[in-house]
PDB file of C-alpha atoms in Angstrom:
ATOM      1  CA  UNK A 193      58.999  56.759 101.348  1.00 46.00           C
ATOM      2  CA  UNK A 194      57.857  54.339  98.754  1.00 47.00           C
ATOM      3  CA  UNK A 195      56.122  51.210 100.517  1.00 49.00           C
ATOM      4  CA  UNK A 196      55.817  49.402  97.024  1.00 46.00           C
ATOM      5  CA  UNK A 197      51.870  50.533  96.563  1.00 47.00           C
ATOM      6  CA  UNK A 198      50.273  52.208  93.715  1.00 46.00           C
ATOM      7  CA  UNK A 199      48.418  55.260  94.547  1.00 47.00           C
ATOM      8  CA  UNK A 200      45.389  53.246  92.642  1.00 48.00           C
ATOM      9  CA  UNK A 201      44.923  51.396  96.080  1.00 46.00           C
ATOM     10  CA  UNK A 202      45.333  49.310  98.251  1.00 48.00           C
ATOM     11  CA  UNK A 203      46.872  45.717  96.405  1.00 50.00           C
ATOM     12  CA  UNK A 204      46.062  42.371  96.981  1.00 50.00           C
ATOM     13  CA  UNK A 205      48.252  39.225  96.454  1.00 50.00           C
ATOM     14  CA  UNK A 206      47.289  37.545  93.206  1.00 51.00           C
ATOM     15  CA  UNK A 207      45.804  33.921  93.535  1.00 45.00           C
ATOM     16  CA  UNK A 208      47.172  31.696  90.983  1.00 44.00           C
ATOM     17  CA  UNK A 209      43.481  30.935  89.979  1.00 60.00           C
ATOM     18  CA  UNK A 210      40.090  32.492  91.584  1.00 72.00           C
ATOM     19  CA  UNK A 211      38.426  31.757  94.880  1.00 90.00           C
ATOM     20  CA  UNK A 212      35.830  29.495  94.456  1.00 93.00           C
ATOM     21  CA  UNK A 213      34.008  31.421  96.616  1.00 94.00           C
ATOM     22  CA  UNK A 214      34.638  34.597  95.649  1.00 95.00           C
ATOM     23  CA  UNK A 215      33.433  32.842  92.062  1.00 95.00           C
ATOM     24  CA  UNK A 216      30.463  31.333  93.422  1.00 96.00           C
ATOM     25  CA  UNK A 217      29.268  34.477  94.820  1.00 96.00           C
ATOM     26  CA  UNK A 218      29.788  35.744  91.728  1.00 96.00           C
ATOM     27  CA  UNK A 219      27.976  33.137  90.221  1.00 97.00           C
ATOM     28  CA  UNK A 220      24.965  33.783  92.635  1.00 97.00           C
ATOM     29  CA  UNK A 221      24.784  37.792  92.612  1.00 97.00           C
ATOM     30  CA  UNK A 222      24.459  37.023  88.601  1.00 97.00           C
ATOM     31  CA  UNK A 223      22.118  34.609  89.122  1.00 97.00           C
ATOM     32  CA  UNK A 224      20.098  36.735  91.541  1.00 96.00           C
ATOM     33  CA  UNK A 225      20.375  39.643  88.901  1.00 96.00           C
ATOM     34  CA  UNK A 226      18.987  37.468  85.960  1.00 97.00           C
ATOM     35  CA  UNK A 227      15.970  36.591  88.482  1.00 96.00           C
ATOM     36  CA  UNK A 228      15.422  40.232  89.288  1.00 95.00           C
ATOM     37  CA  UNK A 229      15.099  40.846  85.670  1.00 96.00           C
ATOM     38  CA  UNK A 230      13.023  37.387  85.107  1.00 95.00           C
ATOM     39  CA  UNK A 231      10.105  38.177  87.659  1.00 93.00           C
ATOM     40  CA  UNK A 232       9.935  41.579  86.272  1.00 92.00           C
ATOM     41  CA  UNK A 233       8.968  40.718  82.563  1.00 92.00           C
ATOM     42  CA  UNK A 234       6.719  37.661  84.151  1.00 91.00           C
ATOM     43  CA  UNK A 235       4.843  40.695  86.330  1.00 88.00           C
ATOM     44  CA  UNK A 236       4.516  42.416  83.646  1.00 88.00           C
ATOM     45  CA  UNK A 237       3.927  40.538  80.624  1.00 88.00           C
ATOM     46  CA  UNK A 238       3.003  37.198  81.906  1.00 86.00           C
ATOM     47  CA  UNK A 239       1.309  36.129  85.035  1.00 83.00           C
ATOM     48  CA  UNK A 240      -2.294  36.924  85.454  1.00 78.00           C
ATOM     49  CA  UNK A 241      -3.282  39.450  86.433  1.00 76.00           C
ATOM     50  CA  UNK A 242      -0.542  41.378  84.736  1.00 77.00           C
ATOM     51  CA  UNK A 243       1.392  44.688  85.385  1.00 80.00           C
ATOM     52  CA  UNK A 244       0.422  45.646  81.635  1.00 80.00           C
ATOM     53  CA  UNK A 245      -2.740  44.954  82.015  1.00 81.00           C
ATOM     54  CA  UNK A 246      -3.814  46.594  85.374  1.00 83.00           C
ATOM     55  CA  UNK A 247      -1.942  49.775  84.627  1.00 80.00           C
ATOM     56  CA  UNK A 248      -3.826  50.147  81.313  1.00 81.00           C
ATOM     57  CA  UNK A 249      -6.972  50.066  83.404  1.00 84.00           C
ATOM     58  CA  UNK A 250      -5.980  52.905  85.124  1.00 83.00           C
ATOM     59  CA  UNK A 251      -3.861  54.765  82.923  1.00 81.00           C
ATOM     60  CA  UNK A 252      -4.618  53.988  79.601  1.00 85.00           C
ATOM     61  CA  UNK A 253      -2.338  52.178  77.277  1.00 84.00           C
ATOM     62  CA  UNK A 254       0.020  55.104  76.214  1.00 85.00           C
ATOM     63  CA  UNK A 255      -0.032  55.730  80.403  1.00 84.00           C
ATOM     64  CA  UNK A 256       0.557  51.946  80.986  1.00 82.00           C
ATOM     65  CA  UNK A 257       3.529  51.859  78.541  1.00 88.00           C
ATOM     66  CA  UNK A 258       5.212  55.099  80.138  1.00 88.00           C
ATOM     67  CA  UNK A 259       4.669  53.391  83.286  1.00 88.00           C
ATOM     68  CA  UNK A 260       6.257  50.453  82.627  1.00 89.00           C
ATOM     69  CA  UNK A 261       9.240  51.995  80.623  1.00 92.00           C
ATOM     70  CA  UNK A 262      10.264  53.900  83.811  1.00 93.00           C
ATOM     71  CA  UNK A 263       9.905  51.032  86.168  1.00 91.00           C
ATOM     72  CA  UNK A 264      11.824  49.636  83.366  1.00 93.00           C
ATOM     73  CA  UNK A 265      14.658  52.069  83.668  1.00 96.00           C
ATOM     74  CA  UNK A 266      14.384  52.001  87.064  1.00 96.00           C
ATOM     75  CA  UNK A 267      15.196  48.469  87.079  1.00 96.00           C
ATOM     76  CA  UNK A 268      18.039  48.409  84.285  1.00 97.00           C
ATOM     77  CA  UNK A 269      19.958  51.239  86.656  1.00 97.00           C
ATOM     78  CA  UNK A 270      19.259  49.367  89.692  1.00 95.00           C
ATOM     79  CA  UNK A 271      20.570  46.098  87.955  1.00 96.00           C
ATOM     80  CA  UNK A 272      23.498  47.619  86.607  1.00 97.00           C
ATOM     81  CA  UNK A 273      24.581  49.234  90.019  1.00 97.00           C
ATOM     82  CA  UNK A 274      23.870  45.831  91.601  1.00 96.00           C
ATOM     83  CA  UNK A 275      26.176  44.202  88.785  1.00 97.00           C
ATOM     84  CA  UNK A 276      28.881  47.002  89.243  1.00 97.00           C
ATOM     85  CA  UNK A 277      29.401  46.763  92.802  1.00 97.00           C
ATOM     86  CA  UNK A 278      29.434  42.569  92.375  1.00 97.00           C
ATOM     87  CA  UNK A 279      32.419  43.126  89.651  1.00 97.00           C
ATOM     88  CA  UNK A 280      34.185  45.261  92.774  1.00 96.00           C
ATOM     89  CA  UNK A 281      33.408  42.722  94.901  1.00 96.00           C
ATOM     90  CA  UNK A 282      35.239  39.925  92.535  1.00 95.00           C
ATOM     91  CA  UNK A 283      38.012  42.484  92.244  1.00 93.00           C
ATOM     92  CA  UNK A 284      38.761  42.372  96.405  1.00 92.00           C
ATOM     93  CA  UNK A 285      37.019  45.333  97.394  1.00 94.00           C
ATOM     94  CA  UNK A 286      36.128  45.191 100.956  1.00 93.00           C
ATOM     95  CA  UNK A 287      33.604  47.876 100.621  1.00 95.00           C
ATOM     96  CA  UNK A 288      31.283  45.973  97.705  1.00 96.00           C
ATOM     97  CA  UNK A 289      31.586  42.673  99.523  1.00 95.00           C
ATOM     98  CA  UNK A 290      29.888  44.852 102.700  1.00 95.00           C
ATOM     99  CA  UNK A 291      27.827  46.587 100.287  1.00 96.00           C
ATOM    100  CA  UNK A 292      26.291  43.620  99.151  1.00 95.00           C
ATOM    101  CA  UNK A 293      25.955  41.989 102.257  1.00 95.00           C
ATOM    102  CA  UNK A 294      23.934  44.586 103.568  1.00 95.00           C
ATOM    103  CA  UNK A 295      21.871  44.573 100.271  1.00 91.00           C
ATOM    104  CA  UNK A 296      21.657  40.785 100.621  1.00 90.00           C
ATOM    105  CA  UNK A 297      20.217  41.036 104.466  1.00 92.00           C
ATOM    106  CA  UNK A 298      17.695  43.715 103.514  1.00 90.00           C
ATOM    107  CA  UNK A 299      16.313  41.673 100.560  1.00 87.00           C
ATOM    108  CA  UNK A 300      16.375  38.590 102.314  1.00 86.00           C
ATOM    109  CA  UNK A 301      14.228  41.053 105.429  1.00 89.00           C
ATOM    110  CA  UNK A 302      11.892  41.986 102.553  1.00 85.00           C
ATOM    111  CA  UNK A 303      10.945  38.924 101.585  1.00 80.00           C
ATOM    112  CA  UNK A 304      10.214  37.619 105.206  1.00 80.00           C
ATOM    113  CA  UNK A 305       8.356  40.666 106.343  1.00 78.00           C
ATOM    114  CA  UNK A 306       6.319  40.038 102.540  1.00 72.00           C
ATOM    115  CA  UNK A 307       5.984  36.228 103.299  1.00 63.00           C
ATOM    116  CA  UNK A 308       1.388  35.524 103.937  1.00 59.00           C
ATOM    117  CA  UNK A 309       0.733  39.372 103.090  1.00 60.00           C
ATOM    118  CA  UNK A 310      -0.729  38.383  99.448  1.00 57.00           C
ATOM    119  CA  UNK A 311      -2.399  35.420  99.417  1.00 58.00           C
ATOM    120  CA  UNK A 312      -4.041  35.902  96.524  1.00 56.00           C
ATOM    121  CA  UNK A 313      -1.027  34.777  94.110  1.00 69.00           C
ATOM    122  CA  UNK A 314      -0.408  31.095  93.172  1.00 78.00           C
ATOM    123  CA  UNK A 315       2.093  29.233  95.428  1.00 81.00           C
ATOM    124  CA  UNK A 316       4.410  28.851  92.438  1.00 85.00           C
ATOM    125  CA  UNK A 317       4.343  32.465  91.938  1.00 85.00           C
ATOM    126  CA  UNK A 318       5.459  33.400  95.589  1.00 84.00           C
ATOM    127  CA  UNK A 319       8.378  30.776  94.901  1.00 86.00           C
ATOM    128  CA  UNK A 320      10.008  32.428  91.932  1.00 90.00           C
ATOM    129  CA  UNK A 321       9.187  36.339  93.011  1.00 89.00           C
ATOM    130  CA  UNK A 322      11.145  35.359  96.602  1.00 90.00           C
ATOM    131  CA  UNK A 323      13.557  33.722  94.384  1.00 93.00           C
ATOM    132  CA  UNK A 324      15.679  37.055  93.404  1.00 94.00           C
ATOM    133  CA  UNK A 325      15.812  37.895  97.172  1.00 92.00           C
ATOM    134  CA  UNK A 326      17.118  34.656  98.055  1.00 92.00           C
ATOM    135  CA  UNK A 327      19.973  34.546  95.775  1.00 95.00           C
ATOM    136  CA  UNK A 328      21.215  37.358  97.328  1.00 94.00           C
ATOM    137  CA  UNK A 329      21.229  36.692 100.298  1.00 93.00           C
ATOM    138  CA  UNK A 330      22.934  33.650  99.270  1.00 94.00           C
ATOM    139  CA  UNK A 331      25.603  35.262  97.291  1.00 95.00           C
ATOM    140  CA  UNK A 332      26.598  36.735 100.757  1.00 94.00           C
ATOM    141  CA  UNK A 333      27.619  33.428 102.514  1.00 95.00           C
ATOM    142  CA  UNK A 334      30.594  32.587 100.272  1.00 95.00           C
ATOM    143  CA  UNK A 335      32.217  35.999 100.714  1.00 94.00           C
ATOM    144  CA  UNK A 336      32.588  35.161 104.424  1.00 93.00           C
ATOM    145  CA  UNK A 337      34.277  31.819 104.048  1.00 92.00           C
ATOM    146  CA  UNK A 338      37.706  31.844 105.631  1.00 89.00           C
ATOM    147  CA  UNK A 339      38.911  30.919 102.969  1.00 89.00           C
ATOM    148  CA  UNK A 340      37.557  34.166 100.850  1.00 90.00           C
ATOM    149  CA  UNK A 341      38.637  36.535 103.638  1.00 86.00           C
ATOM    150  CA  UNK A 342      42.717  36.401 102.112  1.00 86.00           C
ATOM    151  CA  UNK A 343      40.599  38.195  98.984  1.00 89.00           C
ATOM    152  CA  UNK A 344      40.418  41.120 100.635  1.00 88.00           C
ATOM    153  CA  UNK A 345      43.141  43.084 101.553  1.00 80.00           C
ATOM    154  CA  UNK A 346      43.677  43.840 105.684  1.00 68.00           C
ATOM    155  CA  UNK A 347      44.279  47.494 105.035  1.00 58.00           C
ATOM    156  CA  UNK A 348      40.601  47.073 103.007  1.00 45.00           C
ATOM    157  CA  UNK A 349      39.178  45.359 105.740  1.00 44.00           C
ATOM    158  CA  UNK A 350      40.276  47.476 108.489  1.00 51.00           C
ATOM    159  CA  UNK A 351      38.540  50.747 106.315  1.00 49.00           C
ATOM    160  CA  UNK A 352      35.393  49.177 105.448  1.00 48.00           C
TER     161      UNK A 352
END
């Protein structure tokens, strides 16, 4: 019996123009990506005392740089499975939009379990390295919107 459904998945009605807050989470999951990537170079190249710096106290500089290369890998996989899933999530799959919720609560948990343990940095520092973690938790709220929820398909929905 043919119900009118690709075997590609499940479909989803197609808006005459984009969610705004499917968009705007979008928006915010990029955001929170280009802050990820922001506070890393800062750590490492830029605010005192930096990641460059300390690791070539420990490990040398041809240690330091390996170091840093694989966090930086680390990071560009991480960013780029982070931006992936957020593209999934635009395209009205229920499973990214929980996927990045739960991503979302457990940076936001992060940063408040992290909030007074260093006290050493400057204030403005704390800001912008809690400022990644806050996007994304932001990025969550628009998903959720009543409005957002016709995005995702029921059947979708009822699997995720």
């Amino acid at each position: 019996m043919n119900t009118g459904t690709s075997s590609a998945g499940p479909r989803h009605p197609r808006h005459p123009r984009r969610l705004w807050q499917i968009e705007a989470a979008w928006a915010l999951t990029l955001a929170a990506v280009s802050a990820e990537v922001l506070v890393w170079v800062l750590g490492v190249f830029v605010v005192a005392p930096t990641g460059l710096n300390e690791l070539t106290e420990h490990a040398g500089r041809s240690g330091a740089i390996a170091q840093l290369a694989l966090s930086g890998g680390v990071l560009a996989v991480f960013v780029a499975g982070w931006l992936a899933v957020a593209a999934q999530m635009r395209a009205g799959r229920g499973w990214a939009r929980v996927a990045l919720t739960v991503v979302g609560a457990a940076f936001l948990l992060f940063r408040v379990a992290d909030f007074g343990m260093d006290g050493a940095d400057p204030v403005w520092w704390g800001v912008v390295n809690a400022l990644p973690d806050l996007l994304a938790a932001a990025a969550v709220v628009p998903m959720y919107l009543p409005e957002a929820r016709a995005h995702f398909p029921a059947r979708a929905r009822r699997a995720a």
